[in-house]
């Protein structure tokens, strides 16, 4: 199956700093990747859709200036949490679709990044 | 928009069968997914239904009734490793991006 990796798997930072999270599709190309946030015992909430070579599409209520997304290649998307605050502490998960696998159009998820802002 | 409802938590015994229900309200239904998510890990794909009926995959089966806005995930011969959260996700209209329910936390005990 398609493999998606994320780095780092966890990060602890001070309030006011910026944190970059990388999402890579390892064995397929992904023109579109998705960024989710998940709070404890809550559902996956879609934050934005990352499009290779163009601007990301943000969901309502997600600040695009705070959560910067760059999708520079067909295998890499990055999410930068700028000026992080404790309320940004969450589990961030990326996913991608493998266009070569069209049966279900399911998403393949990365292992997630646990962000803790002190 | 969509309204997806699943039980918050269920418990079952090792070796038993458990059914996790999911109801949804949507305009323009276009597929339902079930994902398994262990604590602190990413969701993994289990099943996909777009037509009415039962899809069987080993110990896991998923059922869909579009007219009732209802699906269930059936887990047979439960194992301890099946303890996880099970997410129902519904795709609507022309979007290929599903909306996730809150998930059902399944606890399997000996």
PDB file of C-alpha atoms in Angstrom:
ATOM      1  CA  UNK A   1       0.000   0.000   0.000  1.00  0.00           C
ATOM      2  CA  UNK A   2       0.922   3.650  -0.234  1.00  0.00           C
ATOM      3  CA  UNK A   3       3.180   4.940   2.541  1.00  0.00           C
ATOM      4  CA  UNK A   4       3.118   8.424   4.001  1.00  0.00           C
ATOM      5  CA  UNK A   5       5.694   9.628   6.491  1.00  0.00           C
ATOM      6  CA  UNK A   6       5.736  12.602   8.830  1.00  0.00           C
ATOM      7  CA  UNK A   7       8.574  14.319  10.601  1.00  0.00           C
ATOM      8  CA  UNK A   8       8.980  14.942  13.441  1.00  0.00           C
ATOM      9  CA  UNK A   9       6.817  12.419  15.248  1.00  0.00           C
ATOM     10  CA  UNK A  10       6.686  14.687  18.267  1.00  0.00           C
ATOM     11  CA  UNK A  11       7.895  18.170  19.136  1.00  0.00           C
ATOM     12  CA  UNK A  12       7.876  20.337  22.234  1.00  0.00           C
ATOM     13  CA  UNK A  13       8.367  24.060  21.768  1.00  0.00           C
ATOM     14  CA  UNK A  14       8.090  27.309  23.654  1.00  0.00           C
ATOM     15  CA  UNK A  15       5.163  29.644  23.174  1.00  0.00           C
ATOM     16  CA  UNK A  16       5.814  32.132  20.370  1.00  0.00           C
ATOM     17  CA  UNK A  17       8.122  29.937  18.327  1.00  0.00           C
ATOM     18  CA  UNK A  18       7.373  28.384  14.946  1.00  0.00           C
ATOM     19  CA  UNK A  19       7.311  24.693  14.194  1.00  0.00           C
ATOM     20  CA  UNK A  20       7.578  23.009  10.799  1.00  0.00           C
ATOM     21  CA  UNK A  21       6.068  19.594  10.138  1.00  0.00           C
ATOM     22  CA  UNK A  22       6.924  17.626   7.009  1.00  0.00           C
ATOM     23  CA  UNK A  23       4.679  15.162   5.206  1.00  0.00           C
ATOM     24  CA  UNK A  24       6.123  12.908   2.506  1.00  0.00           C
ATOM     25  CA  UNK A  25       4.602  10.339   0.211  1.00  0.00           C
ATOM     26  CA  UNK A  26       7.301   7.676  -0.024  1.00  0.00           C
ATOM     27  CA  UNK A  27       6.301   5.436  -2.886  1.00  0.00           C
ATOM     28  CA  UNK A  28       3.807   7.478  -4.858  1.00  0.00           C
ATOM     29  CA  UNK A  29       3.208  10.984  -6.090  1.00  0.00           C
ATOM     30  CA  UNK A  30       0.548  13.113  -4.493  1.00  0.00           C
ATOM     31  CA  UNK A  31      -0.661  16.267  -6.171  1.00  0.00           C
ATOM     32  CA  UNK A  32      -2.940  16.785  -3.202  1.00  0.00           C
ATOM     33  CA  UNK A  33      -2.246  16.273   0.479  1.00  0.00           C
ATOM     34  CA  UNK A  34      -4.436  17.030   3.456  1.00  0.00           C
ATOM     35  CA  UNK A  35      -3.659  18.368   6.900  1.00  0.00           C
ATOM     36  CA  UNK A  36      -5.794  17.385   9.878  1.00  0.00           C
ATOM     37  CA  UNK A  37      -5.774  18.265  13.537  1.00  0.00           C
ATOM     38  CA  UNK A  38      -7.067  15.954  16.233  1.00  0.00           C
ATOM     39  CA  UNK A  39      -7.649  16.869  19.860  1.00  0.00           C
ATOM     40  CA  UNK A  40      -7.936  14.101  22.482  1.00  0.00           C
ATOM     41  CA  UNK A  41     -11.030  11.961  22.034  1.00  0.00           C
ATOM     42  CA  UNK A  42     -12.139  14.152  19.144  1.00  0.00           C
ATOM     43  CA  UNK A  43     -12.533  13.539  15.457  1.00  0.00           C
ATOM     44  CA  UNK A  44     -10.082  14.374  12.731  1.00  0.00           C
ATOM     45  CA  UNK A  45     -10.741  17.940  11.676  1.00  0.00           C
ATOM     46  CA  UNK A  46      -9.600  18.916   8.205  1.00  0.00           C
ATOM     47  CA  UNK A  47      -7.532  22.081   8.345  1.00  0.00           C
ATOM     48  CA  UNK A  48      -6.490  22.523   4.748  1.00  0.00           C
ATOM     49  CA  UNK A  49      -5.951  20.888   1.410  1.00  0.00           C
ATOM     50  CA  UNK A  50      -2.436  21.259   0.070  1.00  0.00           C
ATOM     51  CA  UNK A  51      -2.078  21.495  -3.696  1.00  0.00           C
ATOM     52  CA  UNK A  52       1.255  20.963  -5.422  1.00  0.00           C
ATOM     53  CA  UNK A  53       2.375  24.117  -7.141  1.00  0.00           C
ATOM     54  CA  UNK A  54      -0.475  26.290  -5.952  1.00  0.00           C
ATOM     55  CA  UNK A  55      -1.960  27.820  -2.835  1.00  0.00           C
ATOM     56  CA  UNK A  56      -3.521  25.668  -0.172  1.00  0.00           C
ATOM     57  CA  UNK A  57      -7.250  25.672   0.412  1.00  0.00           C
ATOM     58  CA  UNK A  58      -8.115  26.324   4.040  1.00  0.00           C
ATOM     59  CA  UNK A  59     -11.229  25.209   5.883  1.00  0.00           C
ATOM     60  CA  UNK A  60     -13.453  27.775   7.500  1.00  0.00           C
ATOM     61  CA  UNK A  61     -12.051  29.014  10.773  1.00  0.00           C
ATOM     62  CA  UNK A  62      -8.446  28.009  10.069  1.00  0.00           C
ATOM     63  CA  UNK A  63      -6.064  30.966   9.980  1.00  0.00           C
ATOM     64  CA  UNK A  64      -3.964  30.762   6.844  1.00  0.00           C
ATOM     65  CA  UNK A  65      -1.371  33.164   8.222  1.00  0.00           C
ATOM     66  CA  UNK A  66      -0.889  31.029  11.284  1.00  0.00           C
ATOM     67  CA  UNK A  67      -0.786  27.650   9.582  1.00  0.00           C
ATOM     68  CA  UNK A  68       1.457  28.062   6.559  1.00  0.00           C
ATOM     69  CA  UNK A  69       1.351  25.274   4.023  1.00  0.00           C
ATOM     70  CA  UNK A  70       3.841  24.702   1.245  1.00  0.00           C
ATOM     71  CA  UNK A  71       3.550  21.891  -1.298  1.00  0.00           C
ATOM     72  CA  UNK A  72       6.737  22.313  -3.280  1.00  0.00           C
ATOM     73  CA  UNK A  73       6.928  18.885  -4.897  1.00  0.00           C
ATOM     74  CA  UNK A  74       4.762  15.885  -5.690  1.00  0.00           C
ATOM     75  CA  UNK A  75       6.053  14.078  -2.610  1.00  0.00           C
ATOM     76  CA  UNK A  76       6.418  16.774   0.039  1.00  0.00           C
ATOM     77  CA  UNK A  77       4.076  19.114   1.854  1.00  0.00           C
ATOM     78  CA  UNK A  78       5.010  21.142   4.919  1.00  0.00           C
ATOM     79  CA  UNK A  79       2.876  22.710   7.613  1.00  0.00           C
ATOM     80  CA  UNK A  80       4.399  25.519   9.660  1.00  0.00           C
ATOM     81  CA  UNK A  81       2.659  26.542  12.853  1.00  0.00           C
ATOM     82  CA  UNK A  82       3.747  30.136  13.349  1.00  0.00           C
ATOM     83  CA  UNK A  83       3.911  31.829  16.732  1.00  0.00           C
ATOM     84  CA  UNK A  84       2.642  28.704  18.422  1.00  0.00           C
ATOM     85  CA  UNK A  85       0.575  28.973  21.597  1.00  0.00           C
ATOM     86  CA  UNK A  86      -0.477  26.301  24.114  1.00  0.00           C
ATOM     87  CA  UNK A  87      -3.914  26.034  22.489  1.00  0.00           C
ATOM     88  CA  UNK A  88      -2.172  24.857  19.303  1.00  0.00           C
ATOM     89  CA  UNK A  89      -1.017  21.743  21.134  1.00  0.00           C
ATOM     90  CA  UNK A  90      -2.586  18.863  19.278  1.00  0.00           C
ATOM     91  CA  UNK A  91      -1.985  15.818  17.102  1.00  0.00           C
ATOM     92  CA  UNK A  92      -1.375  16.899  13.508  1.00  0.00           C
ATOM     93  CA  UNK A  93      -1.885  14.291  10.814  1.00  0.00           C
ATOM     94  CA  UNK A  94      -1.328  14.544   7.082  1.00  0.00           C
ATOM     95  CA  UNK A  95      -2.773  12.323   4.414  1.00  0.00           C
ATOM     96  CA  UNK A  96      -2.495  11.867   0.678  1.00  0.00           C
ATOM     97  CA  UNK A  97      -4.309  10.144  -2.126  1.00  0.00           C
ATOM     98  CA  UNK A  98      -2.480   7.831  -4.448  1.00  0.00           C
ATOM     99  CA  UNK A  99      -3.868   8.710  -7.848  1.00  0.00           C
ATOM    100  CA  UNK A 100      -2.591   5.382  -9.101  1.00  0.00           C
ATOM    101  CA  UNK A 101      -5.024   3.595  -6.793  1.00  0.00           C
ATOM    102  CA  UNK A 102      -8.447   4.638  -7.936  1.00  0.00           C
ATOM    103  CA  UNK A 103     -10.629   1.840  -6.560  1.00  0.00           C
ATOM    104  CA  UNK A 104     -11.723   3.624  -3.405  1.00  0.00           C
ATOM    105  CA  UNK A 105      -9.938   6.950  -3.579  1.00  0.00           C
ATOM    106  CA  UNK A 106      -9.097   6.372   0.072  1.00  0.00           C
ATOM    107  CA  UNK A 107      -6.597   8.507   1.885  1.00  0.00           C
ATOM    108  CA  UNK A 108      -3.346   7.177   3.290  1.00  0.00           C
ATOM    109  CA  UNK A 109      -2.384   8.796   6.534  1.00  0.00           C
ATOM    110  CA  UNK A 110       0.979   9.681   7.975  1.00  0.00           C
ATOM    111  CA  UNK A 111       1.840   8.564  11.524  1.00  0.00           C
ATOM    112  CA  UNK A 112       1.057  11.984  12.952  1.00  0.00           C
ATOM    113  CA  UNK A 113       3.014  14.637  14.830  1.00  0.00           C
ATOM    114  CA  UNK A 114       2.323  15.348  18.487  1.00  0.00           C
ATOM    115  CA  UNK A 115       2.871  19.088  19.108  1.00  0.00           C
ATOM    116  CA  UNK A 116       3.139  20.359  22.662  1.00  0.00           C
ATOM    117  CA  UNK A 117       3.508  24.101  23.172  1.00  0.00           C
ATOM    118  CA  UNK A 118       4.693  25.153  26.618  1.00  0.00           C
TER     119      UNK A 118
ATOM    120  CA  UNK B   1     -23.031  19.670   5.631  1.00  0.00           C
ATOM    121  CA  UNK B   2     -22.983  16.318   7.301  1.00  0.00           C
ATOM    122  CA  UNK B   3     -24.004  14.989  10.681  1.00  0.00           C
ATOM    123  CA  UNK B   4     -22.234  11.754  11.580  1.00  0.00           C
ATOM    124  CA  UNK B   5     -23.129   9.913  14.756  1.00  0.00           C
ATOM    125  CA  UNK B   6     -21.320   6.981  16.369  1.00  0.00           C
ATOM    126  CA  UNK B   7     -21.321   5.636  19.918  1.00  0.00           C
ATOM    127  CA  UNK B   8     -18.499   7.082  21.972  1.00  0.00           C
ATOM    128  CA  UNK B   9     -17.323   3.877  23.561  1.00  0.00           C
ATOM    129  CA  UNK B  10     -17.983   0.141  23.458  1.00  0.00           C
ATOM    130  CA  UNK B  11     -16.552  -2.812  25.307  1.00  0.00           C
ATOM    131  CA  UNK B  12     -16.450  -6.450  24.264  1.00  0.00           C
ATOM    132  CA  UNK B  13     -14.837  -9.728  25.202  1.00  0.00           C
ATOM    133  CA  UNK B  14     -11.980 -11.382  23.377  1.00  0.00           C
ATOM    134  CA  UNK B  15     -13.321 -13.896  20.855  1.00  0.00           C
ATOM    135  CA  UNK B  16     -16.745 -12.267  20.658  1.00  0.00           C
ATOM    136  CA  UNK B  17     -18.454 -10.292  17.887  1.00  0.00           C
ATOM    137  CA  UNK B  18     -19.117  -6.553  18.080  1.00  0.00           C
ATOM    138  CA  UNK B  19     -21.099  -4.233  15.828  1.00  0.00           C
ATOM    139  CA  UNK B  20     -20.263  -0.532  15.670  1.00  0.00           C
ATOM    140  CA  UNK B  21     -23.017   1.617  14.205  1.00  0.00           C
ATOM    141  CA  UNK B  22     -22.767   4.863  12.286  1.00  0.00           C
ATOM    142  CA  UNK B  23     -25.650   7.057  11.187  1.00  0.00           C
ATOM    143  CA  UNK B  24     -25.290  10.052   8.963  1.00  0.00           C
ATOM    144  CA  UNK B  25     -27.268  12.809   7.314  1.00  0.00           C
ATOM    145  CA  UNK B  26     -25.972  14.152   4.069  1.00  0.00           C
ATOM    146  CA  UNK B  27     -27.084  15.540   0.740  1.00  0.00           C
ATOM    147  CA  UNK B  28     -25.557  13.693  -2.177  1.00  0.00           C
ATOM    148  CA  UNK B  29     -24.016  10.648  -0.501  1.00  0.00           C
ATOM    149  CA  UNK B  30     -20.875   9.492  -2.276  1.00  0.00           C
ATOM    150  CA  UNK B  31     -19.315   6.771  -0.170  1.00  0.00           C
ATOM    151  CA  UNK B  32     -18.592   5.746   3.416  1.00  0.00           C
ATOM    152  CA  UNK B  33     -15.273   4.694   4.901  1.00  0.00           C
ATOM    153  CA  UNK B  34     -14.295   2.922   8.077  1.00  0.00           C
ATOM    154  CA  UNK B  35     -10.855   3.547   9.543  1.00  0.00           C
ATOM    155  CA  UNK B  36      -9.109   2.044  12.559  1.00  0.00           C
ATOM    156  CA  UNK B  37      -6.969   4.294  14.733  1.00  0.00           C
ATOM    157  CA  UNK B  38      -4.805   3.108  17.609  1.00  0.00           C
ATOM    158  CA  UNK B  39      -3.996   5.681  20.268  1.00  0.00           C
ATOM    159  CA  UNK B  40      -1.356   8.142  19.091  1.00  0.00           C
ATOM    160  CA  UNK B  41      -1.224   6.669  15.614  1.00  0.00           C
ATOM    161  CA  UNK B  42      -2.633   7.522  12.231  1.00  0.00           C
ATOM    162  CA  UNK B  43      -5.890   6.012  10.976  1.00  0.00           C
ATOM    163  CA  UNK B  44      -5.634   2.977   8.722  1.00  0.00           C
ATOM    164  CA  UNK B  45      -8.181   2.151   6.045  1.00  0.00           C
ATOM    165  CA  UNK B  46     -10.528  -0.751   6.782  1.00  0.00           C
ATOM    166  CA  UNK B  47     -13.406  -0.636   4.320  1.00  0.00           C
ATOM    167  CA  UNK B  48     -15.398   1.359   1.811  1.00  0.00           C
ATOM    168  CA  UNK B  49     -19.098   1.144   0.928  1.00  0.00           C
ATOM    169  CA  UNK B  50     -20.900   3.081  -1.765  1.00  0.00           C
ATOM    170  CA  UNK B  51     -23.681   0.624  -2.629  1.00  0.00           C
ATOM    171  CA  UNK B  52     -26.164  -0.987  -0.260  1.00  0.00           C
ATOM    172  CA  UNK B  53     -25.146  -4.279   1.238  1.00  0.00           C
ATOM    173  CA  UNK B  54     -22.419  -6.067   3.097  1.00  0.00           C
ATOM    174  CA  UNK B  55     -18.713  -5.992   2.256  1.00  0.00           C
ATOM    175  CA  UNK B  56     -16.699  -8.724   3.957  1.00  0.00           C
ATOM    176  CA  UNK B  57     -12.964  -8.608   4.518  1.00  0.00           C
ATOM    177  CA  UNK B  58     -11.702 -11.355   6.752  1.00  0.00           C
ATOM    178  CA  UNK B  59     -12.748 -10.725  10.346  1.00  0.00           C
ATOM    179  CA  UNK B  60     -14.145  -7.302   9.441  1.00  0.00           C
ATOM    180  CA  UNK B  61     -17.370  -6.613   7.532  1.00  0.00           C
ATOM    181  CA  UNK B  62     -19.081  -3.339   6.752  1.00  0.00           C
ATOM    182  CA  UNK B  63     -22.722  -2.794   5.881  1.00  0.00           C
ATOM    183  CA  UNK B  64     -24.464   0.147   4.265  1.00  0.00           C
ATOM    184  CA  UNK B  65     -28.076   1.217   3.848  1.00  0.00           C
ATOM    185  CA  UNK B  66     -28.222   4.467   1.914  1.00  0.00           C
ATOM    186  CA  UNK B  67     -31.971   4.904   2.349  1.00  0.00           C
ATOM    187  CA  UNK B  68     -31.565   4.745   6.129  1.00  0.00           C
ATOM    188  CA  UNK B  69     -28.332   6.720   6.301  1.00  0.00           C
ATOM    189  CA  UNK B  70     -26.857   3.856   8.269  1.00  0.00           C
ATOM    190  CA  UNK B  71     -23.738   1.760   8.307  1.00  0.00           C
ATOM    191  CA  UNK B  72     -22.147  -0.681  10.686  1.00  0.00           C
ATOM    192  CA  UNK B  73     -18.750  -2.249  11.102  1.00  0.00           C
ATOM    193  CA  UNK B  74     -18.805  -5.850  12.310  1.00  0.00           C
ATOM    194  CA  UNK B  75     -15.736  -7.296  13.979  1.00  0.00           C
ATOM    195  CA  UNK B  76     -15.640 -11.058  14.529  1.00  0.00           C
ATOM    196  CA  UNK B  77     -13.352 -13.206  16.665  1.00  0.00           C
ATOM    197  CA  UNK B  78     -12.207 -10.168  18.568  1.00  0.00           C
ATOM    198  CA  UNK B  79      -8.560  -9.948  19.564  1.00  0.00           C
ATOM    199  CA  UNK B  80      -6.946  -7.734  22.161  1.00  0.00           C
ATOM    200  CA  UNK B  81      -5.173  -5.824  19.386  1.00  0.00           C
ATOM    201  CA  UNK B  82      -8.586  -4.755  18.050  1.00  0.00           C
ATOM    202  CA  UNK B  83      -8.803  -2.300  20.955  1.00  0.00           C
ATOM    203  CA  UNK B  84      -8.747   1.000  19.075  1.00  0.00           C
ATOM    204  CA  UNK B  85     -10.903   3.852  17.877  1.00  0.00           C
ATOM    205  CA  UNK B  86     -13.049   3.162  14.814  1.00  0.00           C
ATOM    206  CA  UNK B  87     -13.831   6.140  12.634  1.00  0.00           C
ATOM    207  CA  UNK B  88     -16.764   6.381  10.266  1.00  0.00           C
ATOM    208  CA  UNK B  89     -16.184   8.887   7.439  1.00  0.00           C
ATOM    209  CA  UNK B  90     -18.717  10.003   4.844  1.00  0.00           C
ATOM    210  CA  UNK B  91     -18.064  11.529   1.477  1.00  0.00           C
ATOM    211  CA  UNK B  92     -20.588  13.919   0.036  1.00  0.00           C
ATOM    212  CA  UNK B  93     -21.402  15.182  -3.431  1.00  0.00           C
ATOM    213  CA  UNK B  94     -18.541  15.921  -5.757  1.00  0.00           C
ATOM    214  CA  UNK B  95     -15.954  16.105  -2.983  1.00  0.00           C
ATOM    215  CA  UNK B  96     -13.455  13.287  -2.602  1.00  0.00           C
ATOM    216  CA  UNK B  97     -12.654  14.420   0.914  1.00  0.00           C
ATOM    217  CA  UNK B  98     -14.714  12.576   3.562  1.00  0.00           C
ATOM    218  CA  UNK B  99     -15.888  14.072   6.832  1.00  0.00           C
ATOM    219  CA  UNK B 100     -14.969  12.036   9.888  1.00  0.00           C
ATOM    220  CA  UNK B 101     -17.189  11.133  12.805  1.00  0.00           C
ATOM    221  CA  UNK B 102     -15.827  11.369  16.355  1.00  0.00           C
ATOM    222  CA  UNK B 103     -14.947   7.703  16.412  1.00  0.00           C
ATOM    223  CA  UNK B 104     -15.962   4.821  18.636  1.00  0.00           C
ATOM    224  CA  UNK B 105     -13.427   3.698  21.211  1.00  0.00           C
ATOM    225  CA  UNK B 106     -13.553  -0.102  21.405  1.00  0.00           C
ATOM    226  CA  UNK B 107     -12.104  -1.815  24.440  1.00  0.00           C
ATOM    227  CA  UNK B 108     -11.544  -5.561  24.159  1.00  0.00           C
ATOM    228  CA  UNK B 109     -11.011  -7.342  27.462  1.00  0.00           C
ATOM    229  CA  UNK B 110      -9.990 -10.933  28.189  1.00  0.00           C
TER     230      UNK B 110
END
